Short mmCIF file of C-alpha atoms in Angstrom, two decimals:
data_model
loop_
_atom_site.label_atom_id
_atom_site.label_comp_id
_atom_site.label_asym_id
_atom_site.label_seq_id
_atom_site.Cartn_x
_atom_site.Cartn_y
_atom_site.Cartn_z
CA UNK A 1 22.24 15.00 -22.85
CA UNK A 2 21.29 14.72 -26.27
CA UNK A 3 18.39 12.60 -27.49
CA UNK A 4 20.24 9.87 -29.38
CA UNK A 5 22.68 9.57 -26.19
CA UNK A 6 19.90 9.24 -24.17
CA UNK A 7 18.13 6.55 -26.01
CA UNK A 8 21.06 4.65 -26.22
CA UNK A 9 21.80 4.23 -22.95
CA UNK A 10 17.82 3.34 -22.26
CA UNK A 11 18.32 0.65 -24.62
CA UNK A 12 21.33 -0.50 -22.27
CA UNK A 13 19.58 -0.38 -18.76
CA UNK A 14 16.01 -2.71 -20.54
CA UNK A 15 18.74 -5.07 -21.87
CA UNK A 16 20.56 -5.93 -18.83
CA UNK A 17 16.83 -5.54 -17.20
CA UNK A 18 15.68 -8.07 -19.27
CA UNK A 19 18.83 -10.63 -17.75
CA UNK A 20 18.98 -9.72 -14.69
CA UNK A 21 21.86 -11.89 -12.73
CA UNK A 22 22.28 -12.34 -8.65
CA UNK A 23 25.56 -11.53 -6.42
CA UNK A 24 28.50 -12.89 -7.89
CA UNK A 25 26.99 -13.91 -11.02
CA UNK A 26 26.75 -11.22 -13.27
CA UNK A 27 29.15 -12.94 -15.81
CA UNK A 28 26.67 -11.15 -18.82
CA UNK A 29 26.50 -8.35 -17.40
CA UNK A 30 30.15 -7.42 -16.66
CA UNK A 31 30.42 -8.54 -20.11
CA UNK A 32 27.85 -6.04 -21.59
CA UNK A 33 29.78 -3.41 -19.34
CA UNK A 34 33.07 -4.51 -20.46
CA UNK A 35 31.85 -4.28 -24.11
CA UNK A 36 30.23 -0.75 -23.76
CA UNK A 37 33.77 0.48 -22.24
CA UNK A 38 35.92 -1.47 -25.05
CA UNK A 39 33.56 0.26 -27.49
CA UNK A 40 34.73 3.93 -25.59
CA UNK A 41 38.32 2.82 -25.79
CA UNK A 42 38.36 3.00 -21.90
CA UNK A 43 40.92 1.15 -19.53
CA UNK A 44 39.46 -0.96 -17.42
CA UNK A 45 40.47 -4.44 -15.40
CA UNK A 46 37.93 -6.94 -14.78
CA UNK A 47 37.61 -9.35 -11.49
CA UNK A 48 38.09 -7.06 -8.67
CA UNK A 49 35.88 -8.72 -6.36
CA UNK A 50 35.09 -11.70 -8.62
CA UNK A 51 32.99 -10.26 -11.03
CA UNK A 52 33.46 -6.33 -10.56
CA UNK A 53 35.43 -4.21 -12.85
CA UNK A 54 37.11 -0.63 -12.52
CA UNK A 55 37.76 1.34 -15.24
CA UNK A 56 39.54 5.10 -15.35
CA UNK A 57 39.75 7.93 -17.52
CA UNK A 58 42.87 10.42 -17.13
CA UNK A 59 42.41 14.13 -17.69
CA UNK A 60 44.35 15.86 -20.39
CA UNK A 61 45.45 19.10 -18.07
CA UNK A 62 48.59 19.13 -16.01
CA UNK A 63 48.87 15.86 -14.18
CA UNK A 64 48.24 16.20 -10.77
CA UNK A 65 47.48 13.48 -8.40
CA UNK A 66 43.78 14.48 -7.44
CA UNK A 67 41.46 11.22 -7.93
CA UNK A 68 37.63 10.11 -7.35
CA UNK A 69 35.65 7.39 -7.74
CA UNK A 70 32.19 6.73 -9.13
CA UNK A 71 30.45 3.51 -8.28
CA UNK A 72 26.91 1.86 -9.36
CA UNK A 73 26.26 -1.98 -8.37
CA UNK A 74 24.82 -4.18 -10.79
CA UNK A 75 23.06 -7.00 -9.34
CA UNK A 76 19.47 -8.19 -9.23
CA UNK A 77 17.38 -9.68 -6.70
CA UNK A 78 15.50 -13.35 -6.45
CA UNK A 79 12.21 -12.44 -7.31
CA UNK A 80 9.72 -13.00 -9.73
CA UNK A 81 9.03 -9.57 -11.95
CA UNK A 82 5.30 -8.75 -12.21
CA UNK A 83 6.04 -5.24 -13.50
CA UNK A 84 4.20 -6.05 -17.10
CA UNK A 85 6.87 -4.08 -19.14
CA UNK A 86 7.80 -5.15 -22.29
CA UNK A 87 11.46 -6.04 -21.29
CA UNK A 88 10.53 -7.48 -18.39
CA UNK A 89 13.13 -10.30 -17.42
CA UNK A 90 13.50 -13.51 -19.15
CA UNK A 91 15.19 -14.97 -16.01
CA UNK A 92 12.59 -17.11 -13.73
CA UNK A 93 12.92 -15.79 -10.22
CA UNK A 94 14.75 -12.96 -10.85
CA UNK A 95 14.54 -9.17 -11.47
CA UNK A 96 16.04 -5.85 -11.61
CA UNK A 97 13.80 -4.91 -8.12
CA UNK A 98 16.33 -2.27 -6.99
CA UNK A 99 17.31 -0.10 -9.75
CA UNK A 100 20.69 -1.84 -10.06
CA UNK A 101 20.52 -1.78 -13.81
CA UNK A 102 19.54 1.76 -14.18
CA UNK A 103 22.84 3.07 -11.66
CA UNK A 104 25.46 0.79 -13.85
CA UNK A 105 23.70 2.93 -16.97
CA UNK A 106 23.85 6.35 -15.27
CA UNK A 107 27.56 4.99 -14.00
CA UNK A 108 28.30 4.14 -18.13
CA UNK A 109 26.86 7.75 -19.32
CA UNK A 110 29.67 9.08 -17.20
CA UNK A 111 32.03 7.02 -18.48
CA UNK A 112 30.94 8.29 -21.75
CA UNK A 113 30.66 11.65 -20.66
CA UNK A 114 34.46 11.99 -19.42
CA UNK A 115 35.53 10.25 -22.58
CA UNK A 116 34.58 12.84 -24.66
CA UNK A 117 35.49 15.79 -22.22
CA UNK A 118 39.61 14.83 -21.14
CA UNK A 119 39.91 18.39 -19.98
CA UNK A 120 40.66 18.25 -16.64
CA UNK A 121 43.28 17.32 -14.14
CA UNK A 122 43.58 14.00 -12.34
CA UNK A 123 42.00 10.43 -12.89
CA UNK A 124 38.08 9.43 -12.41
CA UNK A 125 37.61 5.59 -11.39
CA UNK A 126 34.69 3.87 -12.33
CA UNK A 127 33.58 1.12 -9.96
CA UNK A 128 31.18 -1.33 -11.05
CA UNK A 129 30.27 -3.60 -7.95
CA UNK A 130 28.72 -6.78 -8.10
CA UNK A 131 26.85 -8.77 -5.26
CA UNK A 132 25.44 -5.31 -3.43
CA UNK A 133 21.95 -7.33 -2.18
CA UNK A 134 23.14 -8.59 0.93
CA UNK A 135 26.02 -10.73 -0.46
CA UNK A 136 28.91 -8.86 0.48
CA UNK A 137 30.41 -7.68 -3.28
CA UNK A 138 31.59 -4.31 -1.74
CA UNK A 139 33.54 -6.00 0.72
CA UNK A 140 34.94 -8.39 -1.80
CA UNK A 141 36.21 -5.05 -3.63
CA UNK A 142 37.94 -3.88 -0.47
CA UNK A 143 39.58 -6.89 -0.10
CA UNK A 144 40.67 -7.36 -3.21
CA UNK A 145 42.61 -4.30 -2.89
CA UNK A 146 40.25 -1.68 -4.56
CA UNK A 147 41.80 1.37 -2.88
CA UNK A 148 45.85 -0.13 -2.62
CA UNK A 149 45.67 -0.88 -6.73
CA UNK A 150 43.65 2.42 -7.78
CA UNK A 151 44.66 5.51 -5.89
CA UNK A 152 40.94 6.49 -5.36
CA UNK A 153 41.29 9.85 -2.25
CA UNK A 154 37.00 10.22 -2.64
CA UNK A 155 34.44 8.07 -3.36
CA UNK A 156 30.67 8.33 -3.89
CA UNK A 157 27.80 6.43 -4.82
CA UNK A 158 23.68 7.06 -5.81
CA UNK A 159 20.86 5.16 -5.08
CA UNK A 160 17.01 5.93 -6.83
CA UNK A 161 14.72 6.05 -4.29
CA UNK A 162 11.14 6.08 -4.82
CA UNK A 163 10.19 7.96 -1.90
CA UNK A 164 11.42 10.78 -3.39
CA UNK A 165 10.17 12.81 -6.39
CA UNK A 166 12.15 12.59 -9.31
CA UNK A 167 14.20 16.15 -9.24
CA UNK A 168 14.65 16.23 -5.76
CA UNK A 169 17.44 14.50 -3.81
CA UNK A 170 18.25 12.96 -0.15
CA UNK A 171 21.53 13.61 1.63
CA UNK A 172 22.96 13.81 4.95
CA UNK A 173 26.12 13.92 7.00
CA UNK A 174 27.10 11.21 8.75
CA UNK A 175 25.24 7.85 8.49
CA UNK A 176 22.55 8.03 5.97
CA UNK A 177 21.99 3.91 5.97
CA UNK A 178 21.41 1.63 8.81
CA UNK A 179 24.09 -1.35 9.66
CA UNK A 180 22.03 -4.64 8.42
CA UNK A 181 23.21 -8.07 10.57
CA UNK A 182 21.11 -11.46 9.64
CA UNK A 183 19.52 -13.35 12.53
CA UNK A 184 19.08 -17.44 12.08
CA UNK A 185 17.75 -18.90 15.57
CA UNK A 186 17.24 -22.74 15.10
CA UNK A 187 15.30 -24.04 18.21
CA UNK A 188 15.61 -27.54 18.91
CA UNK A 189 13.15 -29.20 21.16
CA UNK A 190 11.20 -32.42 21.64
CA UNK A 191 8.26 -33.73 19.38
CA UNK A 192 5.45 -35.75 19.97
CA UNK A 193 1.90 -36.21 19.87
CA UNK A 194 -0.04 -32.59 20.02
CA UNK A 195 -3.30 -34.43 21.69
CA UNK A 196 -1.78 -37.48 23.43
CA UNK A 197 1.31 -36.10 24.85
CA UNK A 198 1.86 -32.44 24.59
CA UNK A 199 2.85 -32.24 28.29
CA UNK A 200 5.77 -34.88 27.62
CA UNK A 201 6.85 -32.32 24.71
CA UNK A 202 9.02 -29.46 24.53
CA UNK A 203 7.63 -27.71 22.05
CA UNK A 204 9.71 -25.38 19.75
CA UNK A 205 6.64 -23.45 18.30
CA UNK A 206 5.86 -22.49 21.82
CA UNK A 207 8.95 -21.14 22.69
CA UNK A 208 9.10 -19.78 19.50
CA UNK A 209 6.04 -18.06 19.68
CA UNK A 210 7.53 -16.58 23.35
CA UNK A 211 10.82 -15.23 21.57
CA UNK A 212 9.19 -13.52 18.85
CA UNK A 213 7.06 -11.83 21.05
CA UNK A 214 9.57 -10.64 23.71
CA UNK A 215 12.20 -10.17 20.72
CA UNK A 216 10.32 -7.32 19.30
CA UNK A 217 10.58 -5.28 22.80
CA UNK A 218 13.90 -5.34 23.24
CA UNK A 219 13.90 -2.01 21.17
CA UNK A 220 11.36 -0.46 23.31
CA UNK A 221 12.63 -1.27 26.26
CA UNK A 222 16.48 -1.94 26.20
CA UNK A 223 17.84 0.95 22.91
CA UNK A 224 17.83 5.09 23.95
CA UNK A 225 14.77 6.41 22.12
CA UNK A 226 16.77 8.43 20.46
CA UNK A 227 19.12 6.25 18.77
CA UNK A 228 17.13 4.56 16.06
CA UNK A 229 17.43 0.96 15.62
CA UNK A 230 14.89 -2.57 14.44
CA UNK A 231 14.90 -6.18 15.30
CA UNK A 232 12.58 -7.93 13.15
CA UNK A 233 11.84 -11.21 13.17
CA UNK A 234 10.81 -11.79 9.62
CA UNK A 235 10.39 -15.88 9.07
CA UNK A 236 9.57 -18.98 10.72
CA UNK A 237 9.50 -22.90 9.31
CA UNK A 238 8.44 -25.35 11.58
CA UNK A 239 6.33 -28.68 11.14
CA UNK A 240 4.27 -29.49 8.78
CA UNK A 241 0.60 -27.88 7.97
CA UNK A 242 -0.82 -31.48 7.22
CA UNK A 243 0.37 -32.97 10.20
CA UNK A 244 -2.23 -31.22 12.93
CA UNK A 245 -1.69 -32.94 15.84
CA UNK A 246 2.42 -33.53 15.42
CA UNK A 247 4.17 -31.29 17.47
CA UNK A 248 8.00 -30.99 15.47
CA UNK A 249 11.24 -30.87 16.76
CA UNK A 250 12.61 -27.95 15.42
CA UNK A 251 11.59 -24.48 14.46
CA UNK A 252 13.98 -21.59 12.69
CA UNK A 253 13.26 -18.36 12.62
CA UNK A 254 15.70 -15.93 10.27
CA UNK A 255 15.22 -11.72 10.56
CA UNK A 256 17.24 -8.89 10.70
CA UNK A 257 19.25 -6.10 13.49
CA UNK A 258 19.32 -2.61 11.74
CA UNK A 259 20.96 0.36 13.92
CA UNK A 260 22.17 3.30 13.07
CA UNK A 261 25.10 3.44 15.33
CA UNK A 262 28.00 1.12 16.60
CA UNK A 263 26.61 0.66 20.25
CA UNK A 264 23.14 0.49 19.74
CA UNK A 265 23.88 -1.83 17.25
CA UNK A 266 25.62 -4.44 19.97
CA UNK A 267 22.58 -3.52 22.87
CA UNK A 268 20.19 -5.01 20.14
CA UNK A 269 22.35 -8.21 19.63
CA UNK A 270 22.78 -8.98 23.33
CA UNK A 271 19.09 -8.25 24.21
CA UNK A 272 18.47 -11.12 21.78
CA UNK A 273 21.93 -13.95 23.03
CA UNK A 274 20.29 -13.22 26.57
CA UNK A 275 16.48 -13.78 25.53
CA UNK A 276 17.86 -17.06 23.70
CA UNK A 277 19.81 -17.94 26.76
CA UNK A 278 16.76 -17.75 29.46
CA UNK A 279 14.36 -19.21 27.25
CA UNK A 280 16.72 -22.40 27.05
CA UNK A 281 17.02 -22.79 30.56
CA UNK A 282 13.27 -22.10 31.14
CA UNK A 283 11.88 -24.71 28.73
CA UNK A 284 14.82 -27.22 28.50
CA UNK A 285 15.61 -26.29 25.08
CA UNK A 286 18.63 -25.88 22.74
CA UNK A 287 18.69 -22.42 20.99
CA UNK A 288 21.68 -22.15 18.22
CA UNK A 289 21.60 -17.93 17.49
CA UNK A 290 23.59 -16.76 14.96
CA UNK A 291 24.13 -13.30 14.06
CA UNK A 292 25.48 -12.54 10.49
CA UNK A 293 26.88 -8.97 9.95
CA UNK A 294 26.06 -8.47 6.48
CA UNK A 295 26.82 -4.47 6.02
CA UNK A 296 27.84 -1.66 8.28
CA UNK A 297 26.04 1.81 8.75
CA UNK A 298 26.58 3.77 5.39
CA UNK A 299 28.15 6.67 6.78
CA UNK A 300 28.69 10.14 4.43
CA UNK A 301 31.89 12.10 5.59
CA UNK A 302 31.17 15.73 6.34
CA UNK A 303 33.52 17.44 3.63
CA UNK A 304 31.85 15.17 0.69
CA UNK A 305 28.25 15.49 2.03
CA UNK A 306 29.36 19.65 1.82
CA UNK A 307 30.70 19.03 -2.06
CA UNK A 308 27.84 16.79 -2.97
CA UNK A 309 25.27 19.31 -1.08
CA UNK A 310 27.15 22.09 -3.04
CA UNK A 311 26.96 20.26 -6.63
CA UNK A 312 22.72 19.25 -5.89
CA UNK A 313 22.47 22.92 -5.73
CA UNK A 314 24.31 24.38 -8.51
CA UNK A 315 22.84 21.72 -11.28
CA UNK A 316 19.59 21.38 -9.77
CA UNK A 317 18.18 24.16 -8.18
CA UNK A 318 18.10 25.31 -4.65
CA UNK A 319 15.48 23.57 -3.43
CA UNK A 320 16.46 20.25 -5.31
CA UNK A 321 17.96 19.03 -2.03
CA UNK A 322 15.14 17.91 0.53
CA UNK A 323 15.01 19.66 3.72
CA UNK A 324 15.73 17.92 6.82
CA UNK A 325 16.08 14.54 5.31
CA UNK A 326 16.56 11.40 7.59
CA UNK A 327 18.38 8.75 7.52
CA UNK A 328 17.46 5.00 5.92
CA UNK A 329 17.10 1.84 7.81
CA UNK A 330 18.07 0.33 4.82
CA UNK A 331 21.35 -1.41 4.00
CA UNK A 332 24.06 -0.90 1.80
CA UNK A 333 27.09 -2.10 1.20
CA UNK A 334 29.11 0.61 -0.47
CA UNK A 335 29.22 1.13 3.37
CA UNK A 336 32.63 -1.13 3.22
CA UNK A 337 33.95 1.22 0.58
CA UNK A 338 32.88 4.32 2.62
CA UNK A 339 34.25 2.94 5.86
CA UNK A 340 37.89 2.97 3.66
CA UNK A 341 37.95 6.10 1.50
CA UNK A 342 35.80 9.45 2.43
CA UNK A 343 33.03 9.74 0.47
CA UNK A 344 29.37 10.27 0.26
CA UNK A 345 26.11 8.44 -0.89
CA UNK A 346 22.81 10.28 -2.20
CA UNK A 347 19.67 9.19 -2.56
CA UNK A 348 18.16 10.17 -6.12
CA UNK A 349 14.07 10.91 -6.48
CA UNK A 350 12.70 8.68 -9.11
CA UNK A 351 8.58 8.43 -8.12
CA UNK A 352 6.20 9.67 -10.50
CA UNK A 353 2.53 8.60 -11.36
CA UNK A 354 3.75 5.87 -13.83
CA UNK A 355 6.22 4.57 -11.33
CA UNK A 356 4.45 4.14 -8.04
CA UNK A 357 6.33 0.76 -6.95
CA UNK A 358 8.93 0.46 -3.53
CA UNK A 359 12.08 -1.08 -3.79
CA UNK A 360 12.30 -5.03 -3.81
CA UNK A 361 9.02 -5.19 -5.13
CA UNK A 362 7.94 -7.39 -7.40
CA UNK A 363 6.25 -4.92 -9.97
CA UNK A 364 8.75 -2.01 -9.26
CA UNK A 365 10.71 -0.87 -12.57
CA UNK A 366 13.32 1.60 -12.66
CA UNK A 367 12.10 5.19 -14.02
CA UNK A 368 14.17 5.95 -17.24
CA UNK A 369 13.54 9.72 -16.75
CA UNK A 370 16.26 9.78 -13.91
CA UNK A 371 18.95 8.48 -16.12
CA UNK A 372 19.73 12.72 -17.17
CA UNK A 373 19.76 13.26 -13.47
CA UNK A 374 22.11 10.66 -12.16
CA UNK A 375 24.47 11.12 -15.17
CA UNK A 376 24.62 14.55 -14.85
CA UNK A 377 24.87 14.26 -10.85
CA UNK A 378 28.22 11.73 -11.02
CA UNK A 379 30.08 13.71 -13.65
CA UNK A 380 29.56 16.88 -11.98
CA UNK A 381 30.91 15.42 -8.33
CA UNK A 382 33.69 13.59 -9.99
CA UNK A 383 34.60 17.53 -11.32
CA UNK A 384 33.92 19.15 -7.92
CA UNK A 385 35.91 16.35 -6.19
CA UNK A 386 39.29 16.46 -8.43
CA UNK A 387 39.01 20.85 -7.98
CA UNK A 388 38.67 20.53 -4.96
CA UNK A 389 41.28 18.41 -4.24
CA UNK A 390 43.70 19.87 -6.72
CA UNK A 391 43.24 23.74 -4.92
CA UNK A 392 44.55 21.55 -1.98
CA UNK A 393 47.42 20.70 -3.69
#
């Protein structure tokens, strides 16, 4: 990647950085997208999923039917940016705290890429998802008929990840992120007077208190060890901090059911409806649970995990590819798209000493120097994908 091409496409990922937009609102930034790919002269339809667009390049050589898809998501996140960068967002309350904005640039320079190089045979789709944090924009793109209207036969998707040194790269068969499900528990008791009457009380803080503590055994005690799998309860509102001697009414608690398999998944979920359950009968309460499945487990076919193994390898180096990697108890919704069309999902290194900062946090900024490596990492599976398919053939 040249300089100039490399700069350019820098000056696309600080822009959209700088206006960041949540799920299903990334009206700019589709536009900016939509823009870039008029500039290229690429086909592309807008609105699959709301605000997600698909564009597709077709080889020059002998048509054949072979076919892959290339995705990046491009939404931010509600928080407040503290990263100090000069093109830090102008949005209040939210940021580019995932890297979003850097995967639809790395997703554009290989859009560019296959613009300028037709020759091969078959068609590469370009899928730029909205709504990936949690608000269900790969499902969206499913159900809008993402695989019946483009005849996509392999998909795959990357993901920066901190953890990892930029040059090296994480990959796995089979599931490679955890299945995410949201957890509200409103607990409705009786209020009263904390010194006068607390005995005349039911008191939802209490039982509270008693759930979240037996909640986070049910791991321990009721999921194999081997199967890996979290229940976290992550929140709590209830009264009021000036009012010390009012015991409330009500107390909700929201957190989140991660597993890395199907079953272990559902032992997690009843643990908690029969925890709820006893605790209501013991104390006279009402307990309203509600379990939200937000994203399945991610889960990397075998023959694509081979081709994308194969393709780490040959552009970066044998030991690019980090030994013995394990799996995420992340989320991710590209899951959807992998749970319809084989396909694979990599993590790609991106810590250094300038860029220290997790995922989702609040002073994290996406490390330009991985832009070469994801660019050259999507146009080189898309290649290895359409031979592969068209030796089949």
């Amino acid at each position: 990647m040249s300089v100039q091409d490399l700069d350019k496409l820098i000056n696309f990922r600080r822009d959209i950085h700088q206006h960041p937009e949540l799920g299903f609102e990334e009206h700019e930034t589709s536009r900016k997208v939509r823009d870039y790919l008029d500039a290229l002269g690429v086909e592309h339809v807008f609105g699959i999923g709301r605000t997600g667009i698909v564009a597709w390049i077709v080889g020059s050589q002998e048509a054949r039917r072979a076919s892959v898809g290339l995705r990046a998501d491009m939404d931010a996140l509600p928080l407040e940016e503290k990263s100090g960068v000069s093109y830090a967002s102008q949005h209040s309350g939210c940021m580019h705290a995932c890297g979003h904005d850097g995967h639809t640039t790395m997703l554009l320079g290989a859009v560019e890429y296959f613009r300028n190089h037709r020759d091969f045979a078959g068609t590469v789709y370009f899928v730029f998802q909205p709504a990936e944090e949690g608000v269900g924009g790969g499902k969206a793109m499913v159900d809008d008929g993402l695989f019946e209207r483009f005849s996509i036969k392999e998909i795959y998707g990357l993901h920066n990840w901190p953890s990892l040194p930029v040059g090296r790269f994480g990959l796995v068969a089979g599931p490679i992120m955890a299945s995410g499900d949201r957890v509200d528990i409103t607990i409705h008791g009786k209020g009263g007077h904390g010194g006068l009457n607390p005995h005349g009380c039911i008191d939802p803080i209490r039982i509270a208190a008693e759930l979240i503590h037996k909640a986070h055994t049910i791991v321990s005690r009721e999921v194999d060890p081997l199967s890996p799998a979290v229940l976290s309860i992550c929140a709590m509102q209830s009264g009021d901090l000036s009012g010390f001697a009012v015991i409330p009414h009500t107390a909700r608690l929201s957190g989140t059911i991660r597993a890395l398999d199907e079953d272990t998944r559902q032992r997690v979920a009843s643990g908690l409806k029969r925890l709820c359950e006893s605790l209501e009968h013991y104390h006279g309460a009402t307990i309203e649970l509600l379990i939200e499945d937000k994203f399945g487990v991610t889960f990397n076919e075998a023959g694509a995990t081979e081709s994308a193994s194969k393709v780490i390898k040959a552009c970066f180096g044998e030991d690019a590819l980090e030994r013995h990697y394990k799996p995420s108890m992340g989320g991710e919704d590209f899951s959807y798209m992998l749970a319809a069309c084989p396909g694979a999902y990599i993590h790609v290194g991106s810590g250094d000493d300038d860029h220290p900062h997790g995922l989702h946090n609040p002073e994290y900024d996406f490390n330009d120097r991985v832009i070469p490596y994801g660019v050259e990492l999507l146009v080189r599976l898309a290649q290895e994908s359409l031979a592969k398919q068209n030796t089949k053939q």
